[in-house]
mmCIF file of C-alpha atoms in Angstrom:
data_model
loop_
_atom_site.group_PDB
_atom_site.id
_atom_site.type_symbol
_atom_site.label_atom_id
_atom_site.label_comp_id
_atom_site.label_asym_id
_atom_site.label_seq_id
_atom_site.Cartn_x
_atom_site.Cartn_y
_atom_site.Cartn_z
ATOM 1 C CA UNK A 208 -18.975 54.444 -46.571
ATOM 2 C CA UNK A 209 -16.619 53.874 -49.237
ATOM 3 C CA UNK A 210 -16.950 51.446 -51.912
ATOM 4 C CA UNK A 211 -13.530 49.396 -50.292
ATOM 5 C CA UNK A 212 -15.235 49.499 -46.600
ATOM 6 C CA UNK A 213 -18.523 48.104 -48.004
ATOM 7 C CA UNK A 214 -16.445 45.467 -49.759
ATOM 8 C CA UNK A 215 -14.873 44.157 -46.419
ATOM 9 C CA UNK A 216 -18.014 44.253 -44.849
ATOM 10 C CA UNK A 217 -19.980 42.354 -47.339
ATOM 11 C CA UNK A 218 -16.863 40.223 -47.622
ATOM 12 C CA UNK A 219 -16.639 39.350 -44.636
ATOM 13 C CA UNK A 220 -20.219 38.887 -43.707
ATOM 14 C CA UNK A 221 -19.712 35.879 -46.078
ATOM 15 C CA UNK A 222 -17.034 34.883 -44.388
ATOM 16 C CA UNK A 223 -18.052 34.578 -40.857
ATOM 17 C CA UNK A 224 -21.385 33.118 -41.909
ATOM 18 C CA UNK A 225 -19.844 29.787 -42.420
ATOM 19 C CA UNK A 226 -16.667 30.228 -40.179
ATOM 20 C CA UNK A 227 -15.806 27.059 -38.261
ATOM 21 C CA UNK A 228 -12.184 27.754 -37.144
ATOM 22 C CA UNK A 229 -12.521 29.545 -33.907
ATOM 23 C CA UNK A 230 -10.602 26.892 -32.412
ATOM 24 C CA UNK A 231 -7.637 27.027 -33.600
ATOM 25 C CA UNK A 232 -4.355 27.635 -30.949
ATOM 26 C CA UNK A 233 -2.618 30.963 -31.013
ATOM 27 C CA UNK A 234 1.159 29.225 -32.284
ATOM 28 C CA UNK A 235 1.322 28.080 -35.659
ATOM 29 C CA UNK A 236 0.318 24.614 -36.041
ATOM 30 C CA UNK A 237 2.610 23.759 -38.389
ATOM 31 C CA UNK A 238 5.849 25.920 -36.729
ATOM 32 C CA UNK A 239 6.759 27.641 -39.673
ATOM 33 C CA UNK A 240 6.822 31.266 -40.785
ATOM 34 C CA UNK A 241 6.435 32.443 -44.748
ATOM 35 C CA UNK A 242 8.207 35.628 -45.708
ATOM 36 C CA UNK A 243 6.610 37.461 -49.083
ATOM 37 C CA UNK A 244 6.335 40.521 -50.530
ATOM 38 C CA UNK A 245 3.223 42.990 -50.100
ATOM 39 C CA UNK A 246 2.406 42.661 -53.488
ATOM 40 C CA UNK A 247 -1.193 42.729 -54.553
ATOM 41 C CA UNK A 248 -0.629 39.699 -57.419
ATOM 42 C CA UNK A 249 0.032 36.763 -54.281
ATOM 43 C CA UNK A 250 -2.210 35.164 -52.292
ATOM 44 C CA UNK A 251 0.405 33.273 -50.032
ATOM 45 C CA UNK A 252 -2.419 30.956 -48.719
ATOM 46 C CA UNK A 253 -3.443 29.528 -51.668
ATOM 47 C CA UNK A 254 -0.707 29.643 -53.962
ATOM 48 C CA UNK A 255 1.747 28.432 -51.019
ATOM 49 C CA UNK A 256 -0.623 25.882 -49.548
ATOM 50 C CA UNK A 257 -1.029 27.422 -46.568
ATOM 51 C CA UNK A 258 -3.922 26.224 -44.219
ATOM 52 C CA UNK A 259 -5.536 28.385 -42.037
ATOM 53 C CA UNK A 260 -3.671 27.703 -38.420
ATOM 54 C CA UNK A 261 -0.659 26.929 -40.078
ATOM 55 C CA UNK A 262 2.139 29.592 -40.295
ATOM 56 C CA UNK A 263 2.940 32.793 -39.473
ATOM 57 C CA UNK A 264 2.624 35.374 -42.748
ATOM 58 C CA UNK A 265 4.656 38.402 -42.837
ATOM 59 C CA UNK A 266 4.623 40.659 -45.611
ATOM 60 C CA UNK A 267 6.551 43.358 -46.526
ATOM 61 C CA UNK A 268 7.779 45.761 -49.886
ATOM 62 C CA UNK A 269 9.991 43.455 -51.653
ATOM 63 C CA UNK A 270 9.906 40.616 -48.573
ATOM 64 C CA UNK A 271 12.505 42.529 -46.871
ATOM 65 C CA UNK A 272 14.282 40.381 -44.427
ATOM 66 C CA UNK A 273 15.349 43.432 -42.643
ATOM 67 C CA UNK A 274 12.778 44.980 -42.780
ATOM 68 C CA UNK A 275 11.160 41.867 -40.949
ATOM 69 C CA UNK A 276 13.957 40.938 -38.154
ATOM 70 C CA UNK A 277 10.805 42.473 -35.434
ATOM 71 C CA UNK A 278 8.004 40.058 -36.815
ATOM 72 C CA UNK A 279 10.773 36.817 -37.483
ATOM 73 C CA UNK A 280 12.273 37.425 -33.738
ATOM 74 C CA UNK A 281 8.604 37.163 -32.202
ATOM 75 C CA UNK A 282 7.617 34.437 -34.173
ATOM 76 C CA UNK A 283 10.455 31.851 -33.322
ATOM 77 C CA UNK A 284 11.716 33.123 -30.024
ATOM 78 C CA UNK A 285 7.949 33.672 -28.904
ATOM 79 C CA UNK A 286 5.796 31.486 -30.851
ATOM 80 C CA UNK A 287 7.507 28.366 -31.835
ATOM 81 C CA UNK A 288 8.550 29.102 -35.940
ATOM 82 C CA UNK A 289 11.007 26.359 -36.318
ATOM 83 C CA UNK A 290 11.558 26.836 -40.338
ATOM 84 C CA UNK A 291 11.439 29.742 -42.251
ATOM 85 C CA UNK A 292 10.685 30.382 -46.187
ATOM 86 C CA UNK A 293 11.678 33.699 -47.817
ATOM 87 C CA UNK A 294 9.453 34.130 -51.342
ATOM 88 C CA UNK A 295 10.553 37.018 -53.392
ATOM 89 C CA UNK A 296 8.624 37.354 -56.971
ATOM 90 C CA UNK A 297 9.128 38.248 -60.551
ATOM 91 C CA UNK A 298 7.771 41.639 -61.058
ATOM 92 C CA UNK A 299 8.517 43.064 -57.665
ATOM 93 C CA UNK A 300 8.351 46.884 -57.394
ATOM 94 C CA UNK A 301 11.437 46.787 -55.423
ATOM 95 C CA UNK A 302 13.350 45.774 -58.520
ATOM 96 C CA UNK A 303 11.364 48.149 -60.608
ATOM 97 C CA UNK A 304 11.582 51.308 -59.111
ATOM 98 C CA UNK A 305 14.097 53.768 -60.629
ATOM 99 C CA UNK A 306 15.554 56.442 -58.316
ATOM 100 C CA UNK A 307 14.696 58.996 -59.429
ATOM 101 C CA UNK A 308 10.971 57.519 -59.499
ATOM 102 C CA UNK A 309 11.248 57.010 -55.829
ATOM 103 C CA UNK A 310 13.034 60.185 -54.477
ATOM 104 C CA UNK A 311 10.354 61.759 -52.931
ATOM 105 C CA UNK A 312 9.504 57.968 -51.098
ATOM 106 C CA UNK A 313 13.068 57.407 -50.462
ATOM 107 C CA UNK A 314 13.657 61.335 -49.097
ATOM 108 C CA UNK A 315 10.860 60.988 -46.665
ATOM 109 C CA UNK A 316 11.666 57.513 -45.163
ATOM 110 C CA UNK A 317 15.697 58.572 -44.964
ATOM 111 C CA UNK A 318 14.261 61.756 -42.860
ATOM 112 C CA UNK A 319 12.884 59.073 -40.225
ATOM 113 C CA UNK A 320 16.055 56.985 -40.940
ATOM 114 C CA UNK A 321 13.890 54.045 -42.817
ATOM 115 C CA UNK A 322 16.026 52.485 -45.459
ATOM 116 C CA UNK A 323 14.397 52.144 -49.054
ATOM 117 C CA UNK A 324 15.499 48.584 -49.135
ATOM 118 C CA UNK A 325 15.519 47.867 -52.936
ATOM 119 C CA UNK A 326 17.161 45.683 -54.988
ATOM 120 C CA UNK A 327 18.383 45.130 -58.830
ATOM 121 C CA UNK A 328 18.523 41.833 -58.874
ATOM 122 C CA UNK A 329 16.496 39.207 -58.317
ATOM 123 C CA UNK A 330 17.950 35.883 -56.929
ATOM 124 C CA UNK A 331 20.882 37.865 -55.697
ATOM 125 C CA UNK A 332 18.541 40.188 -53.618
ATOM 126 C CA UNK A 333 16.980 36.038 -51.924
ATOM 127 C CA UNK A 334 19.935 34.988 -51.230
ATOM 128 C CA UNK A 335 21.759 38.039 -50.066
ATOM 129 C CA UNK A 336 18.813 38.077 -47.742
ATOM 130 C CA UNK A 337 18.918 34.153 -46.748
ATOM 131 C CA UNK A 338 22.848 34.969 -45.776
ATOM 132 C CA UNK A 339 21.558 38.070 -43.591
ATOM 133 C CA UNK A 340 19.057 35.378 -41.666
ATOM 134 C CA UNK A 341 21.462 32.752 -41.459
ATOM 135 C CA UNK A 342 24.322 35.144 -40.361
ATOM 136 C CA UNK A 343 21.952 36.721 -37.604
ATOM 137 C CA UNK A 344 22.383 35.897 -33.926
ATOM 138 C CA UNK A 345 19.055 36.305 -33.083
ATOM 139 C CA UNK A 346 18.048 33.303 -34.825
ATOM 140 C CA UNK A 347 18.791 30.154 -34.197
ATOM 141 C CA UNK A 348 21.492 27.713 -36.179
ATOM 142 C CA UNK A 349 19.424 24.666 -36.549
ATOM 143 C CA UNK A 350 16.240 26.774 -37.680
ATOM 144 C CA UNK A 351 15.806 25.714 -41.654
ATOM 145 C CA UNK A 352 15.836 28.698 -44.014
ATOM 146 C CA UNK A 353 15.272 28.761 -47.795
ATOM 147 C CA UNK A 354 14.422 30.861 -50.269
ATOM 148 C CA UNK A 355 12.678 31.353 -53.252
ATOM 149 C CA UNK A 356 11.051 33.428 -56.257
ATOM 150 C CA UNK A 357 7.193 33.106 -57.235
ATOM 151 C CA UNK A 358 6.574 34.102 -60.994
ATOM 152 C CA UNK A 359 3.537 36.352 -61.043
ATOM 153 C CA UNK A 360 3.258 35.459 -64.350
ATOM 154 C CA UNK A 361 2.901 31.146 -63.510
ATOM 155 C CA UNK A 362 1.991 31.163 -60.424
ATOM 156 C CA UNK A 363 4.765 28.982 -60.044
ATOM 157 C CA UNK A 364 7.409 29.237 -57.222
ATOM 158 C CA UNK A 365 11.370 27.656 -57.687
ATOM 159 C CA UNK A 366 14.043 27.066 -55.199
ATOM 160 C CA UNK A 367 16.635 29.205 -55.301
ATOM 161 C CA UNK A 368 18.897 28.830 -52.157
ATOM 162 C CA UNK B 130 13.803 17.678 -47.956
ATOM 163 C CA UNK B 131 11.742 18.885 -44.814
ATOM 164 C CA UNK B 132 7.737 18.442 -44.923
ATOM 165 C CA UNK B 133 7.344 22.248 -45.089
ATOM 166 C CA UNK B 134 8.956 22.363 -47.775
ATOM 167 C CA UNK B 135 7.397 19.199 -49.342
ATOM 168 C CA UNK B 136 4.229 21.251 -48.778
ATOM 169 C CA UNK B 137 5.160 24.136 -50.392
ATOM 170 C CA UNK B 138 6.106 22.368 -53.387
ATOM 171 C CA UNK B 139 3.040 20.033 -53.370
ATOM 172 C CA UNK B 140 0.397 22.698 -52.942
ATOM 173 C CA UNK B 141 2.554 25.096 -55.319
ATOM 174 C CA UNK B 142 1.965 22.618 -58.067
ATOM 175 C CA UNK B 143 -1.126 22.145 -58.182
ATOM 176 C CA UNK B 144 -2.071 25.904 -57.757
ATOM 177 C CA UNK B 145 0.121 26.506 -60.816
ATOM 178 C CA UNK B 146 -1.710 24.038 -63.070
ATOM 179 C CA UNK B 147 -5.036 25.910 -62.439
ATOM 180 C CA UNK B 148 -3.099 29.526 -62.539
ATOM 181 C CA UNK B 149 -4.864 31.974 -65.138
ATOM 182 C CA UNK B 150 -3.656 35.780 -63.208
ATOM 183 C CA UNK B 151 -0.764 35.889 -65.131
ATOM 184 C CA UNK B 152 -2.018 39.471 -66.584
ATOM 185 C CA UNK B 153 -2.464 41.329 -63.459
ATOM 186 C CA UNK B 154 -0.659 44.104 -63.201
ATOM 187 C CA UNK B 155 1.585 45.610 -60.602
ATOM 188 C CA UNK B 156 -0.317 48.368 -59.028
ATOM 189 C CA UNK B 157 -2.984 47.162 -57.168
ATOM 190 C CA UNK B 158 -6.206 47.715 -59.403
ATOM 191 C CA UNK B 159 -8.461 48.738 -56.562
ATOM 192 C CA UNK B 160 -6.000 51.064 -55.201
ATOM 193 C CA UNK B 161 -5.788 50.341 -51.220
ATOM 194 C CA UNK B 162 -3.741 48.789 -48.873
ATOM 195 C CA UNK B 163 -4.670 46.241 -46.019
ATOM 196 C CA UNK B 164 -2.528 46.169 -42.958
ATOM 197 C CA UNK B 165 -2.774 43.127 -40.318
ATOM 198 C CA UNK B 166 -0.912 40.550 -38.188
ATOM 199 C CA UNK B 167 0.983 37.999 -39.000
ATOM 200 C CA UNK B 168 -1.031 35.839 -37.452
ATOM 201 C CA UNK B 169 -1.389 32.181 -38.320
ATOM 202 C CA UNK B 170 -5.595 32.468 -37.915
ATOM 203 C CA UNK B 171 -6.010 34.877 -40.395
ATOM 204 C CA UNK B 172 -6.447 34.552 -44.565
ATOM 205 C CA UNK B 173 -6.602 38.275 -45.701
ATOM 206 C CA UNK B 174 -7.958 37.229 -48.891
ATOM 207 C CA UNK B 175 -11.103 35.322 -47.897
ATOM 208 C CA UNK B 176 -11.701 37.152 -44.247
ATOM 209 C CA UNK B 177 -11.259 40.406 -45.850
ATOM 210 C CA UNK B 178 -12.579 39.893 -49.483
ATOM 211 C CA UNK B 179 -9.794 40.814 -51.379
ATOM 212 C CA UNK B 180 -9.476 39.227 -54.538
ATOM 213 C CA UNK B 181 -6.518 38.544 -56.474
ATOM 214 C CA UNK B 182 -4.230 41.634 -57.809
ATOM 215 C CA UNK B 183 -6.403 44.160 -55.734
ATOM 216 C CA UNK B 184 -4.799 45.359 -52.681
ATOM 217 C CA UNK B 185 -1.631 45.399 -50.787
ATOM 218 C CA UNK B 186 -1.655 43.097 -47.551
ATOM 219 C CA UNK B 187 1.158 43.998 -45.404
ATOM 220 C CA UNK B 188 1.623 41.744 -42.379
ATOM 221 C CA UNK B 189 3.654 41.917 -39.104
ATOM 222 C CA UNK B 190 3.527 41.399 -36.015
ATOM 223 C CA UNK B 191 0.449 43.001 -34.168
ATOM 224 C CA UNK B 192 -0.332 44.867 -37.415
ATOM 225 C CA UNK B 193 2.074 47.592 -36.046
ATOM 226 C CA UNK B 194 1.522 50.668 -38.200
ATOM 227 C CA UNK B 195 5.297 51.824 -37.111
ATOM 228 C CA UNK B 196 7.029 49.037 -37.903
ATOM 229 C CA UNK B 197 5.026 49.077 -41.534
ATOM 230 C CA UNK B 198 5.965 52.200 -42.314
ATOM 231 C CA UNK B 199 8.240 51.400 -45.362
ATOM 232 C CA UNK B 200 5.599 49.569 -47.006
ATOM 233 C CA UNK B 201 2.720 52.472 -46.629
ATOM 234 C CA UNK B 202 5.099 54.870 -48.182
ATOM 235 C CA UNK B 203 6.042 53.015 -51.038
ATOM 236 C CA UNK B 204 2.345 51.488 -51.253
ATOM 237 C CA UNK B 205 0.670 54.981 -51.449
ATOM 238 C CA UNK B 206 4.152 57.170 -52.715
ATOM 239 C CA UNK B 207 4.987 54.820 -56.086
ATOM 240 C CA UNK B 208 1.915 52.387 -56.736
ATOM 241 C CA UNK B 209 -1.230 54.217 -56.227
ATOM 242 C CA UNK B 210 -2.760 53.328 -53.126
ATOM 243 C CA UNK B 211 -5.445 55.853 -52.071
ATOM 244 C CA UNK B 212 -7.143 53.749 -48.803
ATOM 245 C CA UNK B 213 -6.068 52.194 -45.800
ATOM 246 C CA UNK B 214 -7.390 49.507 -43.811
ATOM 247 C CA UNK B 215 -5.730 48.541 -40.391
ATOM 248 C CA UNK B 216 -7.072 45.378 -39.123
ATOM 249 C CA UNK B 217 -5.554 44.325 -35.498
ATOM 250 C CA UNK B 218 -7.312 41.123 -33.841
ATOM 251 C CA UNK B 219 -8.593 39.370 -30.870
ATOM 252 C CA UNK B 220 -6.446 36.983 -28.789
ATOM 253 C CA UNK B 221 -2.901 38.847 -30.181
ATOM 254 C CA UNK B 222 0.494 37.727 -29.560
ATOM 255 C CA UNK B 223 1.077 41.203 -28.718
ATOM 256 C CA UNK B 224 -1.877 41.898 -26.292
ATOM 257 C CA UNK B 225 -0.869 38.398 -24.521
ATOM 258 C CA UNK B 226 3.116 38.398 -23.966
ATOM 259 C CA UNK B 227 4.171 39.500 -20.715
ATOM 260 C CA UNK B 228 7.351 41.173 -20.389
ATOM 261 C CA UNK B 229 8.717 38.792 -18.626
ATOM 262 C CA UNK B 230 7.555 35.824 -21.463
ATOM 263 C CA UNK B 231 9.750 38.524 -23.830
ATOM 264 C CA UNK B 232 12.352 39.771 -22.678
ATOM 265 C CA UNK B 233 14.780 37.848 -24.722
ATOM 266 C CA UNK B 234 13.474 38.609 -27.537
ATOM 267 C CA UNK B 235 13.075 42.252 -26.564
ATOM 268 C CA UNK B 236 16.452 42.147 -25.243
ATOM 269 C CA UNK B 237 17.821 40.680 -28.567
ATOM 270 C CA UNK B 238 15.730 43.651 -30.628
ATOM 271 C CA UNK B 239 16.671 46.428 -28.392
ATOM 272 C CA UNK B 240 20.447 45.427 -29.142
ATOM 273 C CA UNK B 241 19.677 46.488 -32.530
ATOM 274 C CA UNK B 242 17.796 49.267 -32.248
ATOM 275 C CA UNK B 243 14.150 47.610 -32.858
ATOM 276 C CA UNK B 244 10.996 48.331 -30.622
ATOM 277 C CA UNK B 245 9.253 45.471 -29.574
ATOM 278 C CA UNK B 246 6.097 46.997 -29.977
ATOM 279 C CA UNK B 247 3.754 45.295 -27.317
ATOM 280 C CA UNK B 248 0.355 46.631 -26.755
ATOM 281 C CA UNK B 249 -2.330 46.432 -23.694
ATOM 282 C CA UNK B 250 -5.351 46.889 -25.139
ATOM 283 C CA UNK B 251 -6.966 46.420 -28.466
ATOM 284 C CA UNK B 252 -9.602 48.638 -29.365
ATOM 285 C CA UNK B 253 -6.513 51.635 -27.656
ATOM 286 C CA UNK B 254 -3.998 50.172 -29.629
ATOM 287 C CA UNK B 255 -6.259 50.405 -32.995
ATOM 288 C CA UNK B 256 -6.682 53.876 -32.295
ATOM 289 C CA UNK B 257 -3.226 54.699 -31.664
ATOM 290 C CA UNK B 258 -1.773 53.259 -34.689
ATOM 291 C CA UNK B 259 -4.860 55.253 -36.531
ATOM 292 C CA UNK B 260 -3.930 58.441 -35.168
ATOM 293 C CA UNK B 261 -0.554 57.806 -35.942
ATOM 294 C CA UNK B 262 -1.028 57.328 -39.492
ATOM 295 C CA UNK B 263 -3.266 60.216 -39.865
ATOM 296 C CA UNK B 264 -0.757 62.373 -38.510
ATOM 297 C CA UNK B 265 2.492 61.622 -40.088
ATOM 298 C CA UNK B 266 3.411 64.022 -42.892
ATOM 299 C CA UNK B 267 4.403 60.899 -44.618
ATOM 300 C CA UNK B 268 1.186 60.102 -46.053
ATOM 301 C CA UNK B 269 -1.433 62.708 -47.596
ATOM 302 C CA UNK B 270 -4.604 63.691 -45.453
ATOM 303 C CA UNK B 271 -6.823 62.635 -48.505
ATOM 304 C CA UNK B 272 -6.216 59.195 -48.023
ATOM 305 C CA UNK B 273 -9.234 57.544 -46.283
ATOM 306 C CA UNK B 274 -7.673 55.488 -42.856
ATOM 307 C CA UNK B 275 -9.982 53.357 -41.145
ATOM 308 C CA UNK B 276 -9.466 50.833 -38.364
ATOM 309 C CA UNK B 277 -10.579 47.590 -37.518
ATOM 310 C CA UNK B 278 -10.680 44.499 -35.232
ATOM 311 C CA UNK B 279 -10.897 40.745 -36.666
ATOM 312 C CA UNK B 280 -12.569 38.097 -34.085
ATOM 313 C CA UNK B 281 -10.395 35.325 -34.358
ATOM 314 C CA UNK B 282 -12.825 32.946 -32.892
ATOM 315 C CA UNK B 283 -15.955 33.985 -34.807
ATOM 316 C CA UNK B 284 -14.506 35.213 -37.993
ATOM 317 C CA UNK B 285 -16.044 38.481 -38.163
ATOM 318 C CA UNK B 286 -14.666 42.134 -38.355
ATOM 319 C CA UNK B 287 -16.131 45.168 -36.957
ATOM 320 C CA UNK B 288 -15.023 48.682 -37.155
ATOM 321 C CA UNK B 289 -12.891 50.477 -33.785
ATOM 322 C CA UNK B 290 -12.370 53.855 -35.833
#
């Protein structure tokens, strides 16, 4: 067993010891959907206030908004997500990554026609991705959708569109 | 400003005052990658044991190893990661849906190209997504892939393959 399987077991034995939420409904209580990046540095529940029940959590390289169109379609056509936040972050390896540094990640994905989805700018890259939700068909007009950067470095997030 | 948001910025706040990870690094320092739902019933972090700046978490719906693709690449291609954990879970949107629930929201996705991604059984569908991973070219056969079901109403994990 390696040491990261014994981790999660451990972990989790912990966990379930004193777990008392079994009850909890399949739809997000709260009807709202958070959209962050992959990246090992957040912990959306805590630093986002998210209670367990709560929202849908999809997470992505770089919080991709295309990259997420599957996940956001099920949640608020299927499950009830009536507002959406998008959280991009200082530090992200999307803005990063040099090109040449990712040719042999970027080759492989264009072979299955996956797009790299990076981006050199920060608050451009949230709101350019805020516009491609709003501007979307497949989800509603009157569902809310904001965005904003969390700083790694504060754990603090700001508003940005 | 709508409660959500309210939330966010409450809860944000306070997390911030307390915040002292502001040194992590961007690679994830125990090198692996966790791959679950979106679901609003599970915390990654405390179910799984993952603390702060270890591990990717990648989240979509139904923990689809397809439709996460991207984010292995890039996790394991240009930041290290040398371990995967797939995590699917009891009492799944994806398990539940019947077509018929879906098919506007499959019907929207198909228009652009996007697989839905449904699956009928768990324990299958763990195994599936497994065996997909381990045999895409896309990521080296040296990195450990292990699958895994989380018991939404009990809390615990346990190990499919």
């Amino acid at each position: 067993m390696s040491a990261i399987v014994q981790n999660l077991k451990e972990k989790n034995a912990s966990y379930a010891s004193s777990f008392d939420k079994g009850h909890l409904a399949l739809p997000p209580a709260k009807q709202y959907l958070v959209l962050t990046c992959m990246d090992a540095r957040i912990d959306p529940a805590s630093a986002f206030g998210i209670d367990l029940g709560d929202a849908h959590v999809i997470r992505n390289a770089g919080a991709s908004a295309r990259d997420a169109l599957r996940s956001i379609v099920i949640s608020e056509q299927l499950l009830g997500t009536k507002e959406i936040l998008l959280v991009k972050h200082t530090g992200c390896g999307m803005l990063t990554f040099k090109n040449e540094d990712a040719s042999d990640a970027v080759n492989e994905l264009k072979s299955l026609d996956i797009d790299f989805l990076p981006f050199p700018q920060l608050e451009t890259a949230v709101e350019e991705d805020v516009k491609f939700l709003k501007g979307t068909s497949l989800i509603p007009d009157d569902v809310p959708i904001s965005g904003w950067v969390y700083e790694v470095e504060t754990g603090k997030v700001r508003s940005v569109v």
